[in-house]
Amino acid sequence: MSRTFKIEIAESEEELKKRLQTANLGNQKEKLQMLWWIKSGQVQEQQEIGKRLAKDTSTVTRWLQKYRSGGLDELLEIKKAPGAKRKINESALAALSEELKTGKGFSSYGAIVEWLKFQYGLEVEYATVYALVRYKLGAKLKVPRPQSHQQDEKLVSEFKKNSVSSSIP
């Protein structure tokens, strides 16, 4: 038999039961269940908790140490990884945004890749640039359609005046 453990649970049995019912994440539910079992006197040994939760006793020990050192908040804390560092720094991003707002803009996403390489020395993949421009900056690359240099301006304006689509309000 394993030895019994001594731990003081600060929260009341009712409070633990209520938090257990409202917990969304499985890992938090297991930790709250463990504390509720201890507080209500249903378990006396770490090995028994491990068997009930299908966890190793070292995991139970680690959870109890967290509770002892920081209380319920530290036990239920969810840590999130910071993620990778952005490939395009803030100054380059601001300059790109300004460049996209000007009338000339870029003719393609490949042109943006080349611009970033030339202006800032950044080696950025096409897909990264596309996702950044399209989704983060919310911009679309728009270039005017090519027009013939032989086109007559008077005929074009007359066509626009007399066309059916322009007469509909």
JSON list of C-alpha atoms in Angstrom, two decimals:
[
{"chain": "A", "resi": 1, "resn": "MET", "atom": "CA", "xyz": [0.00, 0.00, 0.00]},
{"chain": "A", "resi": 2, "resn": "SER", "atom": "CA", "xyz": [1.19, 3.50, -0.70]},
{"chain": "A", "resi": 3, "resn": "ARG", "atom": "CA", "xyz": [1.41, 6.02, 2.04]},
{"chain": "A", "resi": 4, "resn": "THR", "atom": "CA", "xyz": [-1.42, 8.41, 2.75]},
{"chain": "A", "resi": 5, "resn": "PHE", "atom": "CA", "xyz": [-0.88, 12.04, 1.89]},
{"chain": "A", "resi": 6, "resn": "LYS", "atom": "CA", "xyz": [-1.76, 15.20, 3.71]},
{"chain": "A", "resi": 7, "resn": "ILE", "atom": "CA", "xyz": [-3.01, 18.19, 1.77]},
{"chain": "A", "resi": 8, "resn": "GLU", "atom": "CA", "xyz": [-5.31, 21.02, 2.77]},
{"chain": "A", "resi": 9, "resn": "ILE", "atom": "CA", "xyz": [-7.88, 21.93, 0.14]},
{"chain": "A", "resi": 10, "resn": "ALA", "atom": "CA", "xyz": [-8.84, 25.59, 0.64]},
{"chain": "A", "resi": 11, "resn": "GLU", "atom": "CA", "xyz": [-12.01, 25.48, -1.47]},
{"chain": "A", "resi": 12, "resn": "SER", "atom": "CA", "xyz": [-15.25, 24.03, -0.13]},
{"chain": "A", "resi": 13, "resn": "GLU", "atom": "CA", "xyz": [-16.67, 20.76, -1.39]},
{"chain": "A", "resi": 14, "resn": "GLU", "atom": "CA", "xyz": [-19.66, 22.59, -2.93]},
{"chain": "A", "resi": 15, "resn": "GLU", "atom": "CA", "xyz": [-17.43, 25.08, -4.73]},
{"chain": "A", "resi": 16, "resn": "LEU", "atom": "CA", "xyz": [-15.30, 22.28, -6.20]},
{"chain": "A", "resi": 17, "resn": "LYS", "atom": "CA", "xyz": [-18.43, 20.40, -7.30]},
{"chain": "A", "resi": 18, "resn": "LYS", "atom": "CA", "xyz": [-19.81, 23.54, -8.97]},
{"chain": "A", "resi": 19, "resn": "ARG", "atom": "CA", "xyz": [-16.54, 24.26, -10.79]},
{"chain": "A", "resi": 20, "resn": "LEU", "atom": "CA", "xyz": [-16.34, 20.62, -11.84]},
{"chain": "A", "resi": 21, "resn": "GLN", "atom": "CA", "xyz": [-19.78, 20.86, -13.45]},
{"chain": "A", "resi": 22, "resn": "THR", "atom": "CA", "xyz": [-18.92, 24.06, -15.33]},
{"chain": "A", "resi": 23, "resn": "ALA", "atom": "CA", "xyz": [-15.41, 23.04, -16.46]},
{"chain": "A", "resi": 24, "resn": "ASN", "atom": "CA", "xyz": [-15.03, 22.75, -20.23]},
{"chain": "A", "resi": 25, "resn": "LEU", "atom": "CA", "xyz": [-11.66, 21.11, -20.67]},
{"chain": "A", "resi": 26, "resn": "GLY", "atom": "CA", "xyz": [-11.05, 17.46, -19.83]},
{"chain": "A", "resi": 27, "resn": "ASN", "atom": "CA", "xyz": [-7.69, 18.10, -18.19]},
{"chain": "A", "resi": 28, "resn": "GLN", "atom": "CA", "xyz": [-9.23, 20.68, -15.86]},
{"chain": "A", "resi": 29, "resn": "LYS", "atom": "CA", "xyz": [-12.12, 18.33, -15.05]},
{"chain": "A", "resi": 30, "resn": "GLU", "atom": "CA", "xyz": [-9.67, 15.60, -14.01]},
{"chain": "A", "resi": 31, "resn": "LYS", "atom": "CA", "xyz": [-7.81, 17.99, -11.71]},
{"chain": "A", "resi": 32, "resn": "LEU", "atom": "CA", "xyz": [-11.01, 19.30, -10.15]},
{"chain": "A", "resi": 33, "resn": "GLN", "atom": "CA", "xyz": [-12.31, 15.72, -9.78]},
{"chain": "A", "resi": 34, "resn": "MET", "atom": "CA", "xyz": [-9.10, 14.81, -7.93]},
{"chain": "A", "resi": 35, "resn": "LEU", "atom": "CA", "xyz": [-9.49, 17.75, -5.52]},
{"chain": "A", "resi": 36, "resn": "TRP", "atom": "CA", "xyz": [-13.17, 16.98, -4.95]},
{"chain": "A", "resi": 37, "resn": "TRP", "atom": "CA", "xyz": [-12.38, 13.33, -4.14]},
{"chain": "A", "resi": 38, "resn": "ILE", "atom": "CA", "xyz": [-9.74, 14.43, -1.65]},
{"chain": "A", "resi": 39, "resn": "LYS", "atom": "CA", "xyz": [-11.98, 17.08, -0.04]},
{"chain": "A", "resi": 40, "resn": "SER", "atom": "CA", "xyz": [-14.95, 14.71, 0.25]},
{"chain": "A", "resi": 41, "resn": "GLY", "atom": "CA", "xyz": [-12.74, 11.97, 1.73]},
{"chain": "A", "resi": 42, "resn": "GLN", "atom": "CA", "xyz": [-13.41, 9.44, -1.04]},
{"chain": "A", "resi": 43, "resn": "VAL", "atom": "CA", "xyz": [-9.67, 8.79, -1.56]},
{"chain": "A", "resi": 44, "resn": "GLN", "atom": "CA", "xyz": [-6.76, 8.63, 0.86]},
{"chain": "A", "resi": 45, "resn": "GLU", "atom": "CA", "xyz": [-3.88, 7.57, -1.40]},
{"chain": "A", "resi": 46, "resn": "GLN", "atom": "CA", "xyz": [-2.25, 9.01, -4.49]},
{"chain": "A", "resi": 47, "resn": "GLN", "atom": "CA", "xyz": [-2.17, 5.56, -6.06]},
{"chain": "A", "resi": 48, "resn": "GLU", "atom": "CA", "xyz": [-5.95, 5.32, -5.79]},
{"chain": "A", "resi": 49, "resn": "ILE", "atom": "CA", "xyz": [-6.37, 8.70, -7.53]},
{"chain": "A", "resi": 50, "resn": "GLY", "atom": "CA", "xyz": [-4.04, 7.54, -10.28]},
{"chain": "A", "resi": 51, "resn": "LYS", "atom": "CA", "xyz": [-6.09, 4.38, -10.81]},
{"chain": "A", "resi": 52, "resn": "ARG", "atom": "CA", "xyz": [-9.41, 6.23, -10.85]},
{"chain": "A", "resi": 53, "resn": "LEU", "atom": "CA", "xyz": [-8.17, 8.83, -13.34]},
{"chain": "A", "resi": 54, "resn": "ALA", "atom": "CA", "xyz": [-6.02, 6.35, -15.32]},
{"chain": "A", "resi": 55, "resn": "LYS", "atom": "CA", "xyz": [-2.96, 8.56, -14.67]},
{"chain": "A", "resi": 56, "resn": "ASP", "atom": "CA", "xyz": [0.48, 7.74, -13.40]},
{"chain": "A", "resi": 57, "resn": "THR", "atom": "CA", "xyz": [1.12, 8.57, -9.75]},
{"chain": "A", "resi": 58, "resn": "SER", "atom": "CA", "xyz": [3.90, 10.96, -10.79]},
{"chain": "A", "resi": 59, "resn": "THR", "atom": "CA", "xyz": [1.30, 13.01, -12.68]},
{"chain": "A", "resi": 60, "resn": "VAL", "atom": "CA", "xyz": [-0.92, 13.12, -9.59]},
{"chain": "A", "resi": 61, "resn": "THR", "atom": "CA", "xyz": [2.09, 14.15, -7.49]},
{"chain": "A", "resi": 62, "resn": "ARG", "atom": "CA", "xyz": [2.94, 16.94, -9.95]},
{"chain": "A", "resi": 63, "resn": "TRP", "atom": "CA", "xyz": [-0.66, 18.21, -9.87]},
{"chain": "A", "resi": 64, "resn": "LEU", "atom": "CA", "xyz": [-0.71, 18.21, -6.06]},
{"chain": "A", "resi": 65, "resn": "GLN", "atom": "CA", "xyz": [2.62, 20.09, -5.94]},
{"chain": "A", "resi": 66, "resn": "LYS", "atom": "CA", "xyz": [1.18, 22.73, -8.26]},
{"chain": "A", "resi": 67, "resn": "TYR", "atom": "CA", "xyz": [-1.87, 23.06, -6.04]},
{"chain": "A", "resi": 68, "resn": "ARG", "atom": "CA", "xyz": [0.27, 23.36, -2.90]},
{"chain": "A", "resi": 69, "resn": "SER", "atom": "CA", "xyz": [2.49, 26.04, -4.40]},
{"chain": "A", "resi": 70, "resn": "GLY", "atom": "CA", "xyz": [-0.07, 28.22, -6.19]},
{"chain": "A", "resi": 71, "resn": "GLY", "atom": "CA", "xyz": [-3.54, 27.06, -5.34]},
{"chain": "A", "resi": 72, "resn": "LEU", "atom": "CA", "xyz": [-6.39, 26.29, -7.70]},
{"chain": "A", "resi": 73, "resn": "ASP", "atom": "CA", "xyz": [-5.49, 29.02, -10.21]},
{"chain": "A", "resi": 74, "resn": "GLU", "atom": "CA", "xyz": [-2.02, 27.60, -10.82]},
{"chain": "A", "resi": 75, "resn": "LEU", "atom": "CA", "xyz": [-3.33, 24.05, -11.01]},
{"chain": "A", "resi": 76, "resn": "LEU", "atom": "CA", "xyz": [-5.92, 24.93, -13.66]},
{"chain": "A", "resi": 77, "resn": "GLU", "atom": "CA", "xyz": [-3.70, 27.35, -15.62]},
{"chain": "A", "resi": 78, "resn": "ILE", "atom": "CA", "xyz": [-3.45, 26.60, -19.33]},
{"chain": "A", "resi": 79, "resn": "LYS", "atom": "CA", "xyz": [-0.09, 27.46, -20.80]},
{"chain": "A", "resi": 80, "resn": "LYS", "atom": "CA", "xyz": [0.13, 28.42, -24.46]},
{"chain": "A", "resi": 81, "resn": "ALA", "atom": "CA", "xyz": [3.24, 28.35, -26.60]},
{"chain": "A", "resi": 82, "resn": "PRO", "atom": "CA", "xyz": [4.27, 31.78, -27.93]},
{"chain": "A", "resi": 83, "resn": "GLY", "atom": "CA", "xyz": [4.50, 30.59, -31.54]},
{"chain": "A", "resi": 84, "resn": "ALA", "atom": "CA", "xyz": [7.06, 31.32, -34.20]},
{"chain": "A", "resi": 85, "resn": "LYS", "atom": "CA", "xyz": [8.57, 34.74, -34.80]},
{"chain": "A", "resi": 86, "resn": "ARG", "atom": "CA", "xyz": [7.13, 36.65, -37.75]},
{"chain": "A", "resi": 87, "resn": "LYS", "atom": "CA", "xyz": [9.20, 36.58, -40.93]},
{"chain": "A", "resi": 88, "resn": "ILE", "atom": "CA", "xyz": [8.14, 40.09, -41.93]},
{"chain": "A", "resi": 89, "resn": "ASN", "atom": "CA", "xyz": [8.99, 42.72, -39.31]},
{"chain": "A", "resi": 90, "resn": "GLU", "atom": "CA", "xyz": [6.66, 45.58, -38.36]},
{"chain": "A", "resi": 91, "resn": "SER", "atom": "CA", "xyz": [8.46, 48.26, -40.39]},
{"chain": "A", "resi": 92, "resn": "ALA", "atom": "CA", "xyz": [8.34, 46.16, -43.57]},
{"chain": "A", "resi": 93, "resn": "LEU", "atom": "CA", "xyz": [4.68, 45.35, -42.90]},
{"chain": "A", "resi": 94, "resn": "ALA", "atom": "CA", "xyz": [3.81, 49.04, -42.48]},
{"chain": "A", "resi": 95, "resn": "ALA", "atom": "CA", "xyz": [5.69, 49.95, -45.67]},
{"chain": "A", "resi": 96, "resn": "LEU", "atom": "CA", "xyz": [3.96, 47.15, -47.58]},
{"chain": "A", "resi": 97, "resn": "SER", "atom": "CA", "xyz": [0.57, 48.32, -46.34]},
{"chain": "A", "resi": 98, "resn": "GLU", "atom": "CA", "xyz": [1.31, 51.89, -47.48]},
{"chain": "A", "resi": 99, "resn": "GLU", "atom": "CA", "xyz": [2.57, 50.66, -50.84]},
{"chain": "A", "resi": 100, "resn": "LEU", "atom": "CA", "xyz": [-0.63, 48.68, -51.35]},
{"chain": "A", "resi": 101, "resn": "LYS", "atom": "CA", "xyz": [-2.75, 51.75, -50.55]},
{"chain": "A", "resi": 102, "resn": "THR", "atom": "CA", "xyz": [-1.09, 53.84, -53.25]},
{"chain": "A", "resi": 103, "resn": "GLY", "atom": "CA", "xyz": [-2.64, 53.78, -56.68]},
{"chain": "A", "resi": 104, "resn": "LYS", "atom": "CA", "xyz": [0.20, 51.96, -58.43]},
{"chain": "A", "resi": 105, "resn": "GLY", "atom": "CA", "xyz": [0.39, 48.95, -56.10]},
{"chain": "A", "resi": 106, "resn": "PHE", "atom": "CA", "xyz": [1.77, 45.65, -57.33]},
{"chain": "A", "resi": 107, "resn": "SER", "atom": "CA", "xyz": [0.90, 43.61, -60.38]},
{"chain": "A", "resi": 108, "resn": "SER", "atom": "CA", "xyz": [1.32, 40.22, -58.65]},
{"chain": "A", "resi": 109, "resn": "TYR", "atom": "CA", "xyz": [2.18, 38.57, -55.35]},
{"chain": "A", "resi": 110, "resn": "GLY", "atom": "CA", "xyz": [5.47, 37.52, -56.91]},
{"chain": "A", "resi": 111, "resn": "ALA", "atom": "CA", "xyz": [6.23, 41.22, -57.37]},
{"chain": "A", "resi": 112, "resn": "ILE", "atom": "CA", "xyz": [5.65, 41.73, -53.65]},
{"chain": "A", "resi": 113, "resn": "VAL", "atom": "CA", "xyz": [8.05, 38.88, -52.87]},
{"chain": "A", "resi": 114, "resn": "GLU", "atom": "CA", "xyz": [10.68, 40.56, -55.05]},
{"chain": "A", "resi": 115, "resn": "TRP", "atom": "CA", "xyz": [9.95, 43.98, -53.51]},
{"chain": "A", "resi": 116, "resn": "LEU", "atom": "CA", "xyz": [10.44, 42.61, -49.97]},
{"chain": "A", "resi": 117, "resn": "LYS", "atom": "CA", "xyz": [13.67, 40.95, -51.04]},
{"chain": "A", "resi": 118, "resn": "PHE", "atom": "CA", "xyz": [15.00, 44.10, -52.72]},
{"chain": "A", "resi": 119, "resn": "GLN", "atom": "CA", "xyz": [13.82, 46.68, -50.15]},
{"chain": "A", "resi": 120, "resn": "TYR", "atom": "CA", "xyz": [14.27, 44.77, -46.87]},
{"chain": "A", "resi": 121, "resn": "GLY", "atom": "CA", "xyz": [16.38, 41.74, -47.73]},
{"chain": "A", "resi": 122, "resn": "LEU", "atom": "CA", "xyz": [13.62, 39.38, -46.61]},
{"chain": "A", "resi": 123, "resn": "GLU", "atom": "CA", "xyz": [13.37, 35.89, -48.10]},
{"chain": "A", "resi": 124, "resn": "VAL", "atom": "CA", "xyz": [9.63, 35.25, -47.86]},
{"chain": "A", "resi": 125, "resn": "GLU", "atom": "CA", "xyz": [7.69, 32.53, -49.65]},
{"chain": "A", "resi": 126, "resn": "TYR", "atom": "CA", "xyz": [4.91, 33.31, -52.09]},
{"chain": "A", "resi": 127, "resn": "ALA", "atom": "CA", "xyz": [2.25, 31.59, -49.95]},
{"chain": "A", "resi": 128, "resn": "THR", "atom": "CA", "xyz": [3.28, 33.62, -46.90]},
{"chain": "A", "resi": 129, "resn": "VAL", "atom": "CA", "xyz": [3.01, 36.88, -48.83]},
{"chain": "A", "resi": 130, "resn": "TYR", "atom": "CA", "xyz": [-0.34, 35.86, -50.29]},
{"chain": "A", "resi": 131, "resn": "ALA", "atom": "CA", "xyz": [-1.80, 35.00, -46.88]},
{"chain": "A", "resi": 132, "resn": "LEU", "atom": "CA", "xyz": [-0.42, 38.19, -45.32]},
{"chain": "A", "resi": 133, "resn": "VAL", "atom": "CA", "xyz": [-1.68, 40.54, -48.03]},
{"chain": "A", "resi": 134, "resn": "ARG", "atom": "CA", "xyz": [-5.00, 38.82, -48.62]},
{"chain": "A", "resi": 135, "resn": "TYR", "atom": "CA", "xyz": [-6.08, 37.95, -45.08]},
{"chain": "A", "resi": 136, "resn": "LYS", "atom": "CA", "xyz": [-4.11, 40.10, -42.60]},
{"chain": "A", "resi": 137, "resn": "LEU", "atom": "CA", "xyz": [-3.99, 43.32, -44.60]},
{"chain": "A", "resi": 138, "resn": "GLY", "atom": "CA", "xyz": [-7.27, 42.59, -46.40]},
{"chain": "A", "resi": 139, "resn": "ALA", "atom": "CA", "xyz": [-5.94, 43.86, -49.73]},
{"chain": "A", "resi": 140, "resn": "LYS", "atom": "CA", "xyz": [-6.44, 42.57, -53.24]},
{"chain": "A", "resi": 141, "resn": "LEU", "atom": "CA", "xyz": [-4.07, 43.19, -56.09]},
{"chain": "A", "resi": 142, "resn": "LYS", "atom": "CA", "xyz": [-6.02, 45.10, -58.66]},
{"chain": "A", "resi": 143, "resn": "VAL", "atom": "CA", "xyz": [-4.59, 46.29, -61.93]},
{"chain": "A", "resi": 144, "resn": "PRO", "atom": "CA", "xyz": [-6.62, 47.92, -64.68]},
{"chain": "A", "resi": 145, "resn": "ARG", "atom": "CA", "xyz": [-7.51, 45.82, -67.67]},
{"chain": "A", "resi": 146, "resn": "PRO", "atom": "CA", "xyz": [-5.43, 46.55, -70.72]},
{"chain": "A", "resi": 147, "resn": "GLN", "atom": "CA", "xyz": [-7.00, 48.90, -73.27]},
{"chain": "A", "resi": 148, "resn": "SER", "atom": "CA", "xyz": [-6.18, 49.34, -76.88]},
{"chain": "A", "resi": 149, "resn": "HIS", "atom": "CA", "xyz": [-4.32, 52.50, -77.75]},
{"chain": "A", "resi": 150, "resn": "GLN", "atom": "CA", "xyz": [-6.44, 52.66, -80.94]},
{"chain": "A", "resi": 151, "resn": "GLN", "atom": "CA", "xyz": [-9.67, 53.06, -78.97]},
{"chain": "A", "resi": 152, "resn": "ASP", "atom": "CA", "xyz": [-11.73, 56.18, -79.75]},
{"chain": "A", "resi": 153, "resn": "GLU", "atom": "CA", "xyz": [-12.64, 58.09, -76.55]},
{"chain": "A", "resi": 154, "resn": "LYS", "atom": "CA", "xyz": [-15.79, 59.64, -78.11]},
{"chain": "A", "resi": 155, "resn": "LEU", "atom": "CA", "xyz": [-17.20, 56.24, -79.09]},
{"chain": "A", "resi": 156, "resn": "VAL", "atom": "CA", "xyz": [-16.52, 54.83, -75.63]},
{"chain": "A", "resi": 157, "resn": "SER", "atom": "CA", "xyz": [-18.29, 57.70, -73.85]},
{"chain": "A", "resi": 158, "resn": "GLU", "atom": "CA", "xyz": [-21.23, 57.53, -76.28]},
{"chain": "A", "resi": 159, "resn": "PHE", "atom": "CA", "xyz": [-21.51, 53.77, -75.69]},
{"chain": "A", "resi": 160, "resn": "LYS", "atom": "CA", "xyz": [-21.60, 54.32, -71.92]},
{"chain": "A", "resi": 161, "resn": "LYS", "atom": "CA", "xyz": [-24.36, 56.93, -72.28]},
{"chain": "A", "resi": 162, "resn": "ASN", "atom": "CA", "xyz": [-26.54, 54.80, -74.54]},
{"chain": "A", "resi": 163, "resn": "SER", "atom": "CA", "xyz": [-25.98, 51.37, -73.03]},
{"chain": "A", "resi": 164, "resn": "VAL", "atom": "CA", "xyz": [-28.88, 49.63, -71.28]},
{"chain": "A", "resi": 165, "resn": "SER", "atom": "CA", "xyz": [-27.05, 49.07, -67.99]},
{"chain": "A", "resi": 166, "resn": "SER", "atom": "CA", "xyz": [-26.36, 52.78, -67.47]},
{"chain": "A", "resi": 167, "resn": "SER", "atom": "CA", "xyz": [-29.99, 53.78, -68.04]},
{"chain": "A", "resi": 168, "resn": "ILE", "atom": "CA", "xyz": [-31.27, 51.50, -65.25]},
{"chain": "A", "resi": 169, "resn": "PRO", "atom": "CA", "xyz": [-31.34, 53.37, -61.90]}
]
